[in-house]
Amino acid sequence: MSIITILYLLFIRPLELLFEVIFSLANRFLNNPVLCIVVLSLVVNFLVLPLYKRADALQTEERAKEKSLEKWVNHIKKTFSGDERFLMLQYYYRQNDYKPIYALKSSVSLLLQIPFFIAAYRFLSQLALLRGLSFGPIADLSQPDALFTVGGFTINVLPIAMTLINIISGTVYSKGLPAKQKVQLYGVALVFLVLLYTSPSGLVFYWLLNNLFSLLKNIVFKLYEAGKGPKISIPLPKFEGLSLKTANLIFVFTALFLAILTGAFIPSNVITASTQEFMDIMDLQNPVQYVWYTTCMALGTFVVWFGVYYLLADKEGKVLFSMGMWVLSGVAVMDYMGFGRKLGLINSFLQYETIPVFSRKLKLMNLALVLLVALVLCLIYRKKQRLVQYGATVLFLAVSVISVINMGQMTGTYREFAKTHDAKSLYAEIPLSKSGQNVIVLMLDRAVTLQLPYIFQEKPELYEQFDGFTYYPNTLSYGSVTSVGAPGLFGGYEYIPTEMNKRDHELMVDKHDEALKVMPKIFSDEGYEVTVCDPTYAGYDWIPDLTIYDEYPEIHKYYTNGVFNYDNTLTKHRTENVRHRNFFCFSITKIAPVALQGALYNAGLYNEIVKPEEIFSSQIVTGPSTATGLFEPFMNAYTALEALPSITKIEKKEEDTFLMMSNDTTHEPVMLQTPDYVPVENVDNTEYDASMVGKRIIDGMELPLATEEQIIHYHANMAAYLELGKWFDYLRQQGVYDNTRIIIASDHGRGLGQFPYNLENGESSETYRALLLVKDFNATGFTTDNTFMTNADVPVLAFKDTVEHPVNPFTGKDINSDAKAEEMQISMPTVWEVSDSNTTREGEWISFSGTDSFDMSNWKILGVY
C-alpha cells in the first residue's frame, strides 16, 4: 500500500463508511434518498457537534490569549529587530506559558472540515441512488442543478444559496472579531463555492444543509453568550482521585486493542480457517493484504477519530471517554467470544449461507449481560484504575501476538501454493477421440438428485440432450460433506469412511489424495490419455494441489474454476473492494450486541449502497422472485461449464481418453433469471414464477420452492444441467457422443426439506442422497433405474468393459462393488473442514444394508466413529 492509501484509510475511509451506513439505515426506513440526505446531514452534524464546540472554545481561548499578549508583543516588535526581536519574543512567550504553535488552535475547526468534506464528496458524488433522481425543480441530483440559463451559460443555484448561508453564518459567528478573521471566514466560503459549483446537486444540497445547521448553531451559541438562552446543565460524574495520565494510557491501549481486534484478529482468524478461499489463481496475491487494509481502517476509526474526540475533551471528558473505551473493549470481547459464533457457513465475502436469525430471548439475554459487564467494568475502573491499565495492555498484546501468528500462517500457505502454482494449468484442454473410447467422470458438488425429475419436467429438451443416460435416484453417499463423500466417489469402496479409518497409521490427506489418483493412474496405465480438472480438495487444499499428480507427467492437470470468469478486470476490482469493506464491517458486527447484529449484517450487504452498474461479487436475494448481484463463486464454476465446448479438443487419433473433473456450480447456489436460468445482475422472476405455480408436480408430489435455499439450489442445479446439455449437443455435432461413457455424480446432497425423508435424529436424509447419471457407449433413450447404488460405484462403472480386472495400484485390492452387499455405515461428521490430520472425524454411524429397499425412514443410528 502506498502512503496516500494509508492516509486515506486512516482519515477518510472510516468517515465514508460512516456516511454510507447512516444513509443505508435511513433509506431502509424512509426509502427516499432526498430525505436520507437530510438525515445524514443531521446525524453527522450532531455527531461532530462536540468537536466543533470544543474547537470553538479553543479558538476563543486562543484569541483571548493573543489579546492579552498583544500589547507587549507589539512593543517588542516595534522596539527590537532581527535575532534580538526573535529572542525577546521567545522569552516573553515562555514567561507567559505560550508557544506560537498554539495559534493553530484557531484552525482546528477548519482542519476538521477537510476530511469530512472529502469523505462527503467521495460518497455523495458517486452515490448510484441519486442518478436520474429529481427533487423539485432539480432534474437529476447526480448532476449540477443548472436551474437557470443566461446567455447560453447555466447557473447553478444551490452552490450560490449554500455560499450565502455560509456567509450569513460566518457573519453571526464573527461578530466582534477582528476584520482579519472575518475575511478568512468569507474566503473559506468562496473556496467552497468554487469547489462545489459544478458538483452533483445532491452533494451541494448536503453541504447546504450543513451550512444551515451551522447557522442555527452559531445563533444559539451567540444567544447563550449574551445570556439569553435557557440554562441547560448536564451533570457529569465526578472522578476525584483518578489519574489523567493513567486515563490517557488506558485510552491508548483500549483504542489499539479495538483496532487490532477488528482490523487484524477477527479477519485473520477467518482467513486462516480457509486461506486459499481468499486467493485468486488468476492473480495470486498474499491474502494478508486484506488484514493490512482492514487494520488501517480500524486504526483510523478507533485510534485516529476516537483519538480526535479524546484529545479535544477536557479532563473530566477524557477520564469518562477512557472508561467508555474500557467498557467497550470488555463488551466487544464478550459479544465476540460468547455470541454469534455458530451461525453457519460463511463465504469469502463474509456472507453467511443463510441469513442469521436471532431470537428475542437471545437478544434480551445478551442485553442483560452487556449491562452487567458494563457495570462491573465501570466499578473496576473507579476502584482499580491501574489494574485496568494493565488489563488493557494485556488485551492489546494478546490479540496482536495471535494476529501476527495468523498472518504468518497465511503467508506460509500463500508461499507454498505460489511455489507449486503452474501457469500452464490455467489453459485447460480436454482431448476426446473420434475413433477410440472416451470415459468422462464429472462430479457436481452437492447436486440435489431428487430435484432432477422436476428439472427435466420443466425443461423436456433435457431428455433429448441427455439421451442415453440412466438416472439412479436411489443412490447413497457415505457422507454429508465433501471430505467424507468424495473419496469413495473417486476411489471406490476402499475409500469410504470406515475403510479409510482402518488405515489409522496414515494421514487423512494422504488417503484422500490416493483416492483422487486411483482412476487417473489405472486409465493412464491402460494407455488412455488422461486429463484431470479441479480434483476436489487435492492436498486438502481449497484450491486443489495439482502437484499430487507430478509423479505421473503423462497426466494432464488443469484448473477451470475461476479461469473463465476473468474477462473483465472490474470483477477483480469489485472483489477486492467488497472484501476490504466487508472484513471491517464483519468485525464490527461480531463485536456488537446481538440486537444490533442483524441491522449491521443487513443480509450480507453490511449496509452497502450497491451500485447496479458494477460487476458484482455477491448476490442478495431481495424476495422470493428477485435478487441483485452476481455471486462470484457461482460464476467461477458456471463459466467453466459454459466453456466446456470451447476447451474440448476433438482428436482423430485412435488413442482412448479419460477425463476426471469436479465442478461447484451446484455447490454455490444463486437465483437466476428464468426461463433460461442464466445469471444476470438484477433478477426478476415474478411473472414466470406466477406462471409455474402448481406445475412442478410428479406422482402427486409438488416440489416445494418456498424457502430461499430451496429456490436457489433448484436454479443452480437447473443451470448445471442446461450447460451440460449444450456440451452434449456439441459432442454430438463433433461425432464423439456415442463413443463416450459419461458418469455424472455428486459427493453428497443437500437437506432442503423438500421431501419427507428424515433420519431418527431429525436430520434430513436428502443430505445423503447422491446424484448418479450414467451414459454408456452407444446408449439411447433416457431411463430411470431404481437399483440401489452408492457414489462409490463410480469407479466400477468407469472401468466396466474398459479395464479388465481393475486393481487398486496403491493397495493391490480388486476394485468392485462387493462391499455394497454388506451392512453399511455412513458418516455424519461434526466438522466439514479438511486438515492435515491423522485423527478421524467424530460422527454418527447409520447402518444400512445395500440389499434392502432404499427406505430412508428405516435407517437407524448405531454408534460413533
mmCIF file with all atom_site columns, C-alpha atoms in Angstrom, residues 113-197:
data_model
loop_
_atom_site.group_PDB
_atom_site.id
_atom_site.type_symbol
_atom_site.label_atom_id
_atom_site.label_alt_id
_atom_site.label_comp_id
_atom_site.label_asym_id
_atom_site.label_entity_id
_atom_site.label_seq_id
_atom_site.pdbx_PDB_ins_code
_atom_site.Cartn_x
_atom_site.Cartn_y
_atom_site.Cartn_z
_atom_site.occupancy
_atom_site.B_iso_or_equiv
_atom_site.pdbx_formal_charge
_atom_site.auth_seq_id
_atom_site.auth_comp_id
_atom_site.auth_asym_id
_atom_site.auth_atom_id
_atom_site.pdbx_PDB_model_num
ATOM 1  C CA . GLN A 1 113 ? -13.930 20.236 7.916   1.00 0.00 ? 113 GLN A CA 1
ATOM 2  C CA . ILE A 1 114 ? -11.360 18.990 5.393   1.00 0.00 ? 114 ILE A CA 1
ATOM 3  C CA . PRO A 1 115 ? -11.662 15.176 5.955   1.00 0.00 ? 115 PRO A CA 1
ATOM 4  C CA . PHE A 1 116 ? -15.437 15.446 6.369   1.00 0.00 ? 116 PHE A CA 1
ATOM 5  C CA . PHE A 1 117 ? -15.662 17.383 3.119   1.00 0.00 ? 117 PHE A CA 1
ATOM 6  C CA . ILE A 1 118 ? -13.506 14.850 1.238   1.00 0.00 ? 118 ILE A CA 1
ATOM 7  C CA . ALA A 1 119 ? -15.482 11.900 2.623   1.00 0.00 ? 119 ALA A CA 1
ATOM 8  C CA . ALA A 1 120 ? -18.835 13.513 1.781   1.00 0.00 ? 120 ALA A CA 1
ATOM 9  C CA . TYR A 1 121 ? -17.584 14.435 -1.697  1.00 0.00 ? 121 TYR A CA 1
ATOM 10 C CA . ARG A 1 122 ? -16.424 10.882 -2.448  1.00 0.00 ? 122 ARG A CA 1
ATOM 11 C CA . PHE A 1 123 ? -19.584 9.286  -1.077  1.00 0.00 ? 123 PHE A CA 1
ATOM 12 C CA . LEU A 1 124 ? -22.328 11.533 -2.446  1.00 0.00 ? 124 LEU A CA 1
ATOM 13 C CA . SER A 1 125 ? -20.753 12.352 -5.797  1.00 0.00 ? 125 SER A CA 1
ATOM 14 C CA . GLN A 1 126 ? -20.640 8.605  -6.612  1.00 0.00 ? 126 GLN A CA 1
ATOM 15 C CA . LEU A 1 127 ? -23.932 7.593  -4.991  1.00 0.00 ? 127 LEU A CA 1
ATOM 16 C CA . ALA A 1 128 ? -25.825 5.482  -7.544  1.00 0.00 ? 128 ALA A CA 1
ATOM 17 C CA . LEU A 1 129 ? -29.220 6.141  -5.936  1.00 0.00 ? 129 LEU A CA 1
ATOM 18 C CA . LEU A 1 130 ? -29.019 9.808  -6.952  1.00 0.00 ? 130 LEU A CA 1
ATOM 19 C CA . ARG A 1 131 ? -28.593 9.087  -10.654 1.00 0.00 ? 131 ARG A CA 1
ATOM 20 C CA . GLY A 1 132 ? -31.627 10.305 -12.519 1.00 0.00 ? 132 GLY A CA 1
ATOM 21 C CA . LEU A 1 133 ? -33.391 11.198 -9.250  1.00 0.00 ? 133 LEU A CA 1
ATOM 22 C CA . SER A 1 134 ? -35.282 14.501 -9.368  1.00 0.00 ? 134 SER A CA 1
ATOM 23 C CA . PHE A 1 135 ? -36.022 16.825 -6.473  1.00 0.00 ? 135 PHE A CA 1
ATOM 24 C CA . GLY A 1 136 ? -38.403 19.704 -7.079  1.00 0.00 ? 136 GLY A CA 1
ATOM 25 C CA . PRO A 1 137 ? -37.074 21.743 -9.994  1.00 0.00 ? 137 PRO A CA 1
ATOM 26 C CA . ILE A 1 138 ? -33.771 19.807 -9.967  1.00 0.00 ? 138 ILE A CA 1
ATOM 27 C CA . ALA A 1 139 ? -33.937 17.163 -12.694 1.00 0.00 ? 139 ALA A CA 1
ATOM 28 C CA . ASP A 1 140 ? -31.001 14.980 -11.614 1.00 0.00 ? 140 ASP A CA 1
ATOM 29 C CA . LEU A 1 141 ? -29.337 15.079 -8.188  1.00 0.00 ? 141 LEU A CA 1
ATOM 30 C CA . SER A 1 142 ? -26.255 13.377 -9.609  1.00 0.00 ? 142 SER A CA 1
ATOM 31 C CA . GLN A 1 143 ? -25.624 16.424 -11.841 1.00 0.00 ? 143 GLN A CA 1
ATOM 32 C CA . PRO A 1 144 ? -25.246 20.186 -11.190 1.00 0.00 ? 144 PRO A CA 1
ATOM 33 C CA . ASP A 1 145 ? -28.722 21.714 -10.720 1.00 0.00 ? 145 ASP A CA 1
ATOM 34 C CA . ALA A 1 146 ? -28.485 24.096 -13.762 1.00 0.00 ? 146 ALA A CA 1
ATOM 35 C CA . LEU A 1 147 ? -31.737 25.799 -12.758 1.00 0.00 ? 147 LEU A CA 1
ATOM 36 C CA . PHE A 1 148 ? -31.213 28.860 -14.927 1.00 0.00 ? 148 PHE A CA 1
ATOM 37 C CA . THR A 1 149 ? -29.608 29.646 -18.251 1.00 0.00 ? 149 THR A CA 1
ATOM 38 C CA . VAL A 1 150 ? -28.469 33.184 -19.037 1.00 0.00 ? 150 VAL A CA 1
ATOM 39 C CA . GLY A 1 151 ? -26.903 33.996 -22.370 1.00 0.00 ? 151 GLY A CA 1
ATOM 40 C CA . GLY A 1 152 ? -26.074 30.375 -23.034 1.00 0.00 ? 152 GLY A CA 1
ATOM 41 C CA . PHE A 1 153 ? -24.480 29.894 -19.613 1.00 0.00 ? 153 PHE A CA 1
ATOM 42 C CA . THR A 1 154 ? -26.090 27.690 -16.987 1.00 0.00 ? 154 THR A CA 1
ATOM 43 C CA . ILE A 1 155 ? -26.354 28.985 -13.463 1.00 0.00 ? 155 ILE A CA 1
ATOM 44 C CA . ASN A 1 156 ? -26.241 26.542 -10.567 1.00 0.00 ? 156 ASN A CA 1
ATOM 45 C CA . VAL A 1 157 ? -28.379 27.968 -7.795  1.00 0.00 ? 157 VAL A CA 1
ATOM 46 C CA . LEU A 1 158 ? -27.660 25.524 -4.950  1.00 0.00 ? 158 LEU A CA 1
ATOM 47 C CA . PRO A 1 159 ? -23.934 26.404 -4.652  1.00 0.00 ? 159 PRO A CA 1
ATOM 48 C CA . ILE A 1 160 ? -24.835 30.098 -4.566  1.00 0.00 ? 160 ILE A CA 1
ATOM 49 C CA . ALA A 1 161 ? -27.505 29.530 -1.895  1.00 0.00 ? 161 ALA A CA 1
ATOM 50 C CA . MET A 1 162 ? -25.041 27.402 0.062   1.00 0.00 ? 162 MET A CA 1
ATOM 51 C CA . THR A 1 163 ? -22.465 30.203 -0.063  1.00 0.00 ? 163 THR A CA 1
ATOM 52 C CA . LEU A 1 164 ? -24.954 32.868 1.029   1.00 0.00 ? 164 LEU A CA 1
ATOM 53 C CA . ILE A 1 165 ? -25.932 30.769 4.045   1.00 0.00 ? 165 ILE A CA 1
ATOM 54 C CA . ASN A 1 166 ? -22.260 30.202 4.775   1.00 0.00 ? 166 ASN A CA 1
ATOM 55 C CA . ILE A 1 167 ? -21.562 33.954 4.668   1.00 0.00 ? 167 ILE A CA 1
ATOM 56 C CA . ILE A 1 168 ? -24.534 34.721 6.934   1.00 0.00 ? 168 ILE A CA 1
ATOM 57 C CA . SER A 1 169 ? -23.360 32.025 9.351   1.00 0.00 ? 169 SER A CA 1
ATOM 58 C CA . GLY A 1 170 ? -19.851 33.484 9.279   1.00 0.00 ? 170 GLY A CA 1
ATOM 59 C CA . THR A 1 171 ? -21.235 36.963 9.933   1.00 0.00 ? 171 THR A CA 1
ATOM 60 C CA . VAL A 1 172 ? -23.099 35.745 13.023  1.00 0.00 ? 172 VAL A CA 1
ATOM 61 C CA . TYR A 1 173 ? -20.093 33.775 14.235  1.00 0.00 ? 173 TYR A CA 1
ATOM 62 C CA . SER A 1 174 ? -17.518 36.524 13.670  1.00 0.00 ? 174 SER A CA 1
ATOM 63 C CA . LYS A 1 175 ? -19.470 39.286 15.365  1.00 0.00 ? 175 LYS A CA 1
ATOM 64 C CA . GLY A 1 176 ? -16.972 41.207 17.469  1.00 0.00 ? 176 GLY A CA 1
ATOM 65 C CA . LEU A 1 177 ? -13.956 39.521 15.877  1.00 0.00 ? 177 LEU A CA 1
ATOM 66 C CA . PRO A 1 178 ? -11.142 41.351 14.070  1.00 0.00 ? 178 PRO A CA 1
ATOM 67 C CA . ALA A 1 179 ? -11.630 42.093 10.372  1.00 0.00 ? 179 ALA A CA 1
ATOM 68 C CA . LYS A 1 180 ? -8.767  39.700 9.527   1.00 0.00 ? 180 LYS A CA 1
ATOM 69 C CA . GLN A 1 181 ? -10.653 36.697 10.896  1.00 0.00 ? 181 GLN A CA 1
ATOM 70 C CA . LYS A 1 182 ? -13.873 37.779 9.191   1.00 0.00 ? 182 LYS A CA 1
ATOM 71 C CA . VAL A 1 183 ? -12.060 37.917 5.861   1.00 0.00 ? 183 VAL A CA 1
ATOM 72 C CA . GLN A 1 184 ? -10.721 34.384 6.483   1.00 0.00 ? 184 GLN A CA 1
ATOM 73 C CA . LEU A 1 185 ? -14.255 33.061 7.067   1.00 0.00 ? 185 LEU A CA 1
ATOM 74 C CA . TYR A 1 186 ? -15.603 34.706 3.939   1.00 0.00 ? 186 TYR A CA 1
ATOM 75 C CA . GLY A 1 187 ? -12.615 33.434 1.981   1.00 0.00 ? 187 GLY A CA 1
ATOM 76 C CA . VAL A 1 188 ? -13.351 29.853 3.066   1.00 0.00 ? 188 VAL A CA 1
ATOM 77 C CA . ALA A 1 189 ? -16.972 30.318 1.944   1.00 0.00 ? 189 ALA A CA 1
ATOM 78 C CA . LEU A 1 190 ? -15.794 31.406 -1.506  1.00 0.00 ? 190 LEU A CA 1
ATOM 79 C CA . VAL A 1 191 ? -13.377 28.471 -1.715  1.00 0.00 ? 191 VAL A CA 1
ATOM 80 C CA . PHE A 1 192 ? -16.263 26.044 -1.116  1.00 0.00 ? 192 PHE A CA 1
ATOM 81 C CA . LEU A 1 193 ? -18.276 27.872 -3.788  1.00 0.00 ? 193 LEU A CA 1
ATOM 82 C CA . VAL A 1 194 ? -15.509 27.274 -6.323  1.00 0.00 ? 194 VAL A CA 1
ATOM 83 C CA . LEU A 1 195 ? -15.027 23.649 -5.273  1.00 0.00 ? 195 LEU A CA 1
ATOM 84 C CA . LEU A 1 196 ? -18.708 22.733 -5.336  1.00 0.00 ? 196 LEU A CA 1
ATOM 85 C CA . TYR A 1 197 ? -20.113 24.929 -8.095  1.00 0.00 ? 197 TYR A CA 1
#
